[in-house]
Amino acid sequence: MSKEPFMIQDIPGKGRGMIATRSISSGEMVLAEAPLFIQTGLPTNATVLASVSALNKAQQREFFSLANCHRGKLPPALGIFQTNALPCGFNDRISMAVATEGAIFLKGSMFNSSCLPNVNNYWVESEGKITFRAIRDISSGEELYISYCSCLADRETRQVELKNRFGFECNCTACSLSGEERKASDTRRSSVAKLHSEIGACGAQPSLGLRKVKLALRYLNEEGLLESHGDSYYYDGFQFYTSSSDINSAKAWAKKAWELACRNKGPDSEEARRFDVFVQNPRAHPSFGLLTRQKLSGPEL
Ligand SMILES: C[S@@+](CC[C@H](N)C(=O)[O-])C[C@H]1O[C@@H](n2cnc3c(N)ncnc32)[C@H](O)[C@@H]1O
């Protein structure tokens, strides 16, 4: 069995891409890689060139052989950086937090994009590495995809972002839907993003908050995005239960958040470790018992 379960090959219409060379289980690490170099803040051609000039000749050649979708519009070094850089740090798709550092990874730069990704990229600060984990079972021969844009936007918004920032028209499974199916997918994805802020405003209304969490989870599941985006919603659900002193349910929801974080970010990730504290002891959360003790129930929205 080869150490890395993928090979890089030409994919019609997409340049190079990553193909699974064996079946990969959900949660399995596909690749962990240290950056070639990191840029902090807003990169310019001068800052990228300064980093590149510190590399050895072979590395410089590899950098300049990466894809550049900004050819003719940006200077080459900056164009290559903008086409290939991945976030190092907290880059939350739901709250739209953007990492302040981005880096070039020679192998990691070979992942193409899908709005229904089967791999999640996650920066592990403590190791100074990016990890790529399978977020569903992948068959041998399937292409491996991360997502370059927010999956919780409608198709039109995703298409514009991908065209402007990465120069391609996305024909992934989600973007290829048409008619009623496309409309339903757009509604579900936009609703999940909207529910995120509504849930945040439900601190004093745990039953309502929980119904919104369940709706978001249902939509994520229907969109095939539960594995990649579900952990923070399960954590929201946990908080509604613990604030209402429903310890058994709180524990069960913290466990779901933990399981998903282990799968898409790894058991040693900051998120998985934080959720694990509450699996062990739901009372450890600062919101424990803040509201009237109650059993949360009621119809799903
Ligand atoms: C980070 S590179 C990925 C590797 C690249 N395919 C290569 O050949 O080196 C990003 C570029 O890959 C291409 N790409 C990524 N995902 C794509 C997709 N779903 N469809 C078409 N092209 C895609 C675009 O040209 C994009 O600017």
Coordinates of C-alpha atoms and ligand atoms in Angstrom, one line a residue:
M1 CA 0.0 0.0 0.0
S2 CA 1.6 3.4 -1.0
K3 CA 2.0 5.9 1.7
E4 CA 0.2 8.6 -0.1
P5 CA -3.2 7.4 -1.4
F6 CA -3.2 9.6 -4.5
M7 CA -1.4 10.4 -7.7
I8 CA -1.2 13.6 -9.6
Q9 CA -2.5 13.4 -13.2
D10 CA -3.9 15.6 -16.0
I11 CA -7.7 16.0 -15.7
P12 CA -9.5 17.1 -18.9
G13 CA -10.5 20.8 -18.5
K14 CA -8.9 21.2 -15.1
G15 CA -5.1 21.0 -15.6
R16 CA -3.6 18.6 -13.1
G17 CA -5.5 17.1 -10.2
M18 CA -5.3 14.4 -7.5
I19 CA -6.8 11.0 -8.1
A20 CA -7.2 8.4 -5.3
T21 CA -5.1 5.3 -6.0
R22 CA -7.0 3.2 -3.5
S23 CA -10.2 3.5 -1.4
I24 CA -9.9 6.1 1.3
S25 CA -12.0 6.0 4.5
S26 CA -13.8 9.0 5.8
G27 CA -11.6 10.7 8.4
E28 CA -8.4 9.3 6.9
M29 CA -5.5 11.7 6.5
V30 CA -4.7 12.0 2.8
L31 CA -1.8 14.3 3.1
A32 CA 0.0 16.4 5.7
E33 CA 2.4 19.0 4.3
A34 CA 4.7 21.8 5.5
P35 CA 4.5 25.0 3.5
L36 CA 7.1 26.0 0.9
F37 CA 6.6 29.5 2.3
I38 CA 4.0 31.6 4.1
Q39 CA 2.8 35.1 3.5
T40 CA 1.3 37.2 6.3
G41 CA -1.3 39.9 5.5
L42 CA -1.9 41.1 2.0
P43 CA 0.7 39.7 -0.3
T44 CA 2.3 41.8 -3.0
N45 CA 4.5 40.7 -5.9
A46 CA 7.5 42.1 -3.9
T47 CA 6.7 40.1 -0.8
V48 CA 6.1 36.9 -2.8
L49 CA 9.4 37.4 -4.7
A50 CA 11.2 38.0 -1.4
S51 CA 10.0 34.6 -0.1
V52 CA 10.8 32.8 -3.4
S53 CA 14.3 34.2 -3.5
A54 CA 15.0 32.5 -0.1
L55 CA 14.2 29.1 -1.7
N56 CA 16.7 26.8 -3.3
K57 CA 16.8 26.6 -7.1
A58 CA 14.8 23.4 -7.3
Q59 CA 12.1 24.8 -5.1
Q60 CA 12.0 28.0 -7.1
R61 CA 11.5 25.9 -10.3
E62 CA 8.7 24.0 -8.6
F63 CA 7.0 27.3 -7.5
F64 CA 7.2 28.7 -11.0
S65 CA 5.7 25.5 -12.4
L66 CA 2.5 25.9 -10.5
A67 CA -0.7 27.0 -12.2
N68 CA -1.4 30.7 -12.7
C69 CA -4.9 31.8 -13.5
H70 CA -4.0 35.5 -13.4
R71 CA -1.5 35.4 -16.2
G72 CA -1.4 38.8 -18.0
K73 CA -3.4 40.4 -15.1
L74 CA -0.9 40.1 -12.2
P75 CA 2.8 39.8 -12.1
P76 CA 3.8 36.1 -12.4
A77 CA 4.9 35.5 -8.8
L78 CA 1.8 37.1 -7.3
G79 CA -0.4 35.4 -9.9
I80 CA 0.9 32.0 -8.9
F81 CA 0.6 32.8 -5.2
Q82 CA -3.0 33.9 -5.6
T83 CA -3.9 30.9 -7.6
N84 CA -2.4 28.3 -5.3
A85 CA -2.2 29.7 -1.7
L86 CA -4.2 28.0 1.0
P87 CA -5.2 29.5 4.3
C88 CA -3.1 29.0 7.4
G89 CA -5.2 29.6 10.4
F90 CA -8.8 30.0 11.3
N91 CA -10.7 30.3 8.0
D92 CA -14.3 29.6 9.0
R93 CA -16.6 29.2 6.1
I94 CA -19.7 29.9 8.1
S95 CA -18.7 33.0 10.1
M96 CA -16.6 34.2 7.1
A97 CA -13.5 34.6 9.3
V98 CA -10.5 34.9 7.0
A99 CA -7.1 33.6 7.9
T100 CA -4.4 36.3 7.9
E101 CA -1.8 34.0 6.6
G102 CA -1.7 32.0 3.4
A103 CA 0.9 29.6 2.1
I104 CA 2.1 27.6 -0.8
F105 CA 2.1 23.8 -0.5
L106 CA 3.6 22.0 -3.5
K107 CA 1.4 18.9 -3.3
G108 CA -1.6 20.6 -1.7
S109 CA -1.7 23.0 -4.6
M110 CA -2.7 20.1 -6.8
F111 CA -6.2 19.7 -5.3
N112 CA -8.9 21.0 -7.6
S113 CA -12.1 22.5 -6.3
S114 CA -15.7 21.2 -5.8
C115 CA -18.6 22.8 -4.0
L116 CA -19.3 19.2 -2.8
P117 CA -15.7 18.5 -1.6
N118 CA -14.6 15.0 -0.4
V119 CA -11.5 16.4 1.3
N120 CA -11.1 19.1 4.0
N121 CA -8.0 21.2 4.4
Y122 CA -7.0 22.3 7.9
W123 CA -4.0 24.2 9.2
V124 CA -2.4 22.6 12.3
E125 CA -0.7 25.6 14.0
S126 CA 1.1 23.5 16.5
E127 CA 2.8 21.4 13.8
G128 CA 3.2 24.1 11.2
K129 CA 1.5 21.8 8.6
I130 CA -1.7 21.6 6.6
T131 CA -3.7 18.4 6.7
F132 CA -6.0 17.1 4.1
R133 CA -8.6 14.6 5.4
A134 CA -11.2 12.6 3.6
I135 CA -14.7 13.7 4.7
R136 CA -16.4 10.8 3.2
D137 CA -15.5 7.4 1.9
I138 CA -13.7 7.8 -1.4
S139 CA -13.3 5.1 -4.1
S140 CA -10.1 4.3 -5.9
G141 CA -10.0 6.4 -9.1
E142 CA -12.2 9.2 -7.8
E143 CA -10.8 12.8 -8.0
L144 CA -10.0 14.4 -4.6
Y145 CA -11.4 17.8 -4.2
I146 CA -11.2 20.6 -1.6
S147 CA -13.4 23.7 -1.8
Y148 CA -11.9 27.0 -2.8
C149 CA -15.0 29.0 -1.9
S150 CA -17.8 29.1 0.6
C151 CA -20.1 26.1 0.0
L152 CA -22.8 27.9 1.8
A153 CA -23.5 30.4 -0.9
D154 CA -25.9 30.0 -3.8
R155 CA -24.6 28.7 -7.2
E156 CA -24.4 32.2 -8.8
T157 CA -22.3 33.6 -6.0
R158 CA -20.0 30.6 -6.0
Q159 CA -19.6 30.8 -9.8
V160 CA -18.7 34.5 -9.7
E161 CA -16.1 34.0 -6.9
L162 CA -14.5 31.0 -8.5
K163 CA -14.3 32.7 -11.9
N164 CA -12.9 36.0 -10.4
R165 CA -10.4 34.4 -8.0
F166 CA -9.5 31.2 -9.8
G167 CA -10.4 31.7 -13.4
F168 CA -12.7 28.7 -14.0
E169 CA -16.3 27.8 -14.4
C170 CA -17.2 25.2 -11.8
N171 CA -19.0 22.1 -13.2
C172 CA -19.0 20.2 -9.9
T173 CA -22.0 18.0 -8.9
A174 CA -23.6 20.9 -7.0
C175 CA -23.0 23.5 -9.7
S176 CA -24.3 21.1 -12.5
L177 CA -27.8 20.8 -11.0
S178 CA -30.5 22.5 -13.0
G179 CA -34.2 23.6 -12.6
E180 CA -35.9 22.8 -9.4
E181 CA -33.0 20.8 -8.0
R182 CA -30.7 23.8 -8.4
K183 CA -33.3 26.1 -6.8
A184 CA -33.7 23.7 -3.8
S185 CA -29.9 23.4 -3.4
D186 CA -29.5 27.2 -3.5
T187 CA -32.2 27.6 -0.9
R188 CA -30.7 25.0 1.4
R189 CA -27.2 26.4 1.3
S190 CA -28.2 30.0 1.7
S191 CA -30.6 29.0 4.5
V192 CA -27.8 27.2 6.5
A193 CA -25.7 30.4 6.4
K194 CA -28.6 32.6 7.5
L195 CA -29.6 30.1 10.2
H196 CA -26.1 30.5 11.6
S197 CA -26.6 34.1 12.6
E198 CA -30.2 33.4 13.7
I199 CA -29.0 30.6 16.0
G200 CA -26.5 33.1 17.5
A201 CA -29.3 35.3 18.6
C202 CA -31.3 32.5 20.3
G203 CA -29.3 32.3 23.5
A204 CA -32.3 33.0 25.7
Q205 CA -34.7 30.9 23.6
P206 CA -33.1 27.4 23.6
S207 CA -36.1 25.6 22.1
L208 CA -36.2 27.9 19.1
G209 CA -32.5 27.8 18.8
L210 CA -32.4 24.0 18.8
R211 CA -35.1 23.8 16.1
K212 CA -33.0 26.1 13.9
V213 CA -29.9 24.0 14.6
K214 CA -31.8 20.8 13.6
L215 CA -33.0 22.5 10.4
A216 CA -29.5 23.6 9.5
L217 CA -28.3 20.0 10.1
R218 CA -31.1 18.6 7.9
Y219 CA -30.2 21.0 5.1
L220 CA -26.5 20.2 5.4
N221 CA -27.2 16.5 5.3
E222 CA -29.4 16.9 2.2
E223 CA -26.6 18.9 0.5
G224 CA -23.9 16.3 1.4
L225 CA -22.1 18.9 3.6
L226 CA -22.9 17.5 7.0
E227 CA -19.4 16.0 7.4
S228 CA -17.6 19.2 6.4
H229 CA -19.8 21.8 8.1
G230 CA -21.8 20.0 10.8
D231 CA -19.5 20.2 13.8
S232 CA -20.2 23.8 14.7
Y233 CA -23.9 23.3 14.5
Y234 CA -23.8 20.3 16.8
Y235 CA -21.7 22.5 19.1
D236 CA -24.5 25.1 19.0
G237 CA -27.0 22.4 19.9
F238 CA -24.8 21.3 22.8
Q239 CA -24.8 24.9 24.1
F240 CA -28.6 25.1 24.1
Y241 CA -28.8 21.8 26.0
T242 CA -26.1 22.6 28.6
S243 CA -27.6 26.1 29.3
S244 CA -30.9 24.3 30.0
S245 CA -29.1 21.8 32.3
D246 CA -30.1 18.8 30.1
I247 CA -26.8 17.0 30.7
N248 CA -27.5 13.7 28.8
S249 CA -28.5 15.5 25.6
A250 CA -25.7 18.0 26.0
K251 CA -23.2 15.2 26.2
A252 CA -24.6 13.4 23.2
W253 CA -24.5 16.6 21.1
A254 CA -20.9 17.5 22.2
K255 CA -20.0 14.0 21.1
K256 CA -21.5 14.5 17.6
A257 CA -19.5 17.8 17.3
W258 CA -16.4 16.0 18.5
E259 CA -16.8 13.0 16.1
L260 CA -17.2 15.3 13.1
A261 CA -14.3 17.6 14.1
C262 CA -12.1 14.4 14.5
R263 CA -13.1 13.4 11.0
N264 CA -12.6 16.6 9.1
K265 CA -9.9 18.3 11.2
G266 CA -8.3 15.5 13.2
P267 CA -8.5 14.3 16.8
D268 CA -5.7 16.6 17.8
S269 CA -7.3 19.7 16.3
E270 CA -8.1 22.6 18.6
E271 CA -11.8 22.1 17.9
A272 CA -11.8 18.3 18.6
R273 CA -10.0 18.9 21.9
R274 CA -12.3 21.7 22.9
F275 CA -15.4 19.6 22.1
D276 CA -13.9 16.6 24.0
V277 CA -13.7 18.6 27.2
F278 CA -17.5 19.0 27.0
V279 CA -18.1 15.3 26.1
Q280 CA -16.3 14.4 29.3
N281 CA -18.0 17.1 31.4
P282 CA -20.9 19.2 29.8
R283 CA -21.0 21.2 33.0
A284 CA -17.6 22.7 32.2
H285 CA -19.1 25.0 29.6
P286 CA -19.6 28.6 30.9
S287 CA -23.3 28.6 29.8
F288 CA -24.1 25.5 31.9
G289 CA -27.3 26.1 33.9
L290 CA -27.7 29.7 32.8
L291 CA -31.3 29.2 31.8
T292 CA -34.3 27.6 33.6
R293 CA -33.8 23.8 33.8
Q294 CA -35.9 22.3 31.0
K295 CA -36.3 19.5 28.5
L296 CA -35.9 21.0 25.0
S297 CA -38.4 19.6 22.5
G298 CA -40.9 20.7 19.9
P299 CA -41.4 20.3 16.2
E300 CA -38.6 20.8 13.8
L301 CA -39.0 23.9 11.7
Ligands
LIG1 C1 -4.5 25.4 -7.1 S1 -4.6 25.1 -8.8 C2 -5.1 23.4 -8.8 C3 -4.2 22.6 -9.6 C4 -4.2 22.9 -11.1 N1 -5.3 22.2 -11.7 C5 -2.9 22.6 -11.8 O1 -3.0 22.1 -12.9 O2 -1.9 22.9 -11.3 C6 -6.0 26.0 -9.1 C7 -6.4 26.0 -10.6 O3 -6.9 24.7 -11.0 C8 -8.0 24.8 -11.9 N2 -9.2 24.2 -11.3 C9 -9.4 23.9 -10.0 N3 -10.6 23.4 -9.8 C10 -11.2 23.3 -11.0 C11 -12.4 22.8 -11.4 N4 -13.3 22.3 -10.6 N5 -12.7 22.9 -12.7 C12 -11.8 23.5 -13.6 N6 -10.6 24.0 -13.2 C13 -10.3 23.9 -11.9 C14 -8.2 26.3 -12.2 O4 -7.5 26.6 -13.3 C15 -7.6 27.0 -10.9 O5 -7.1 28.3 -11.2

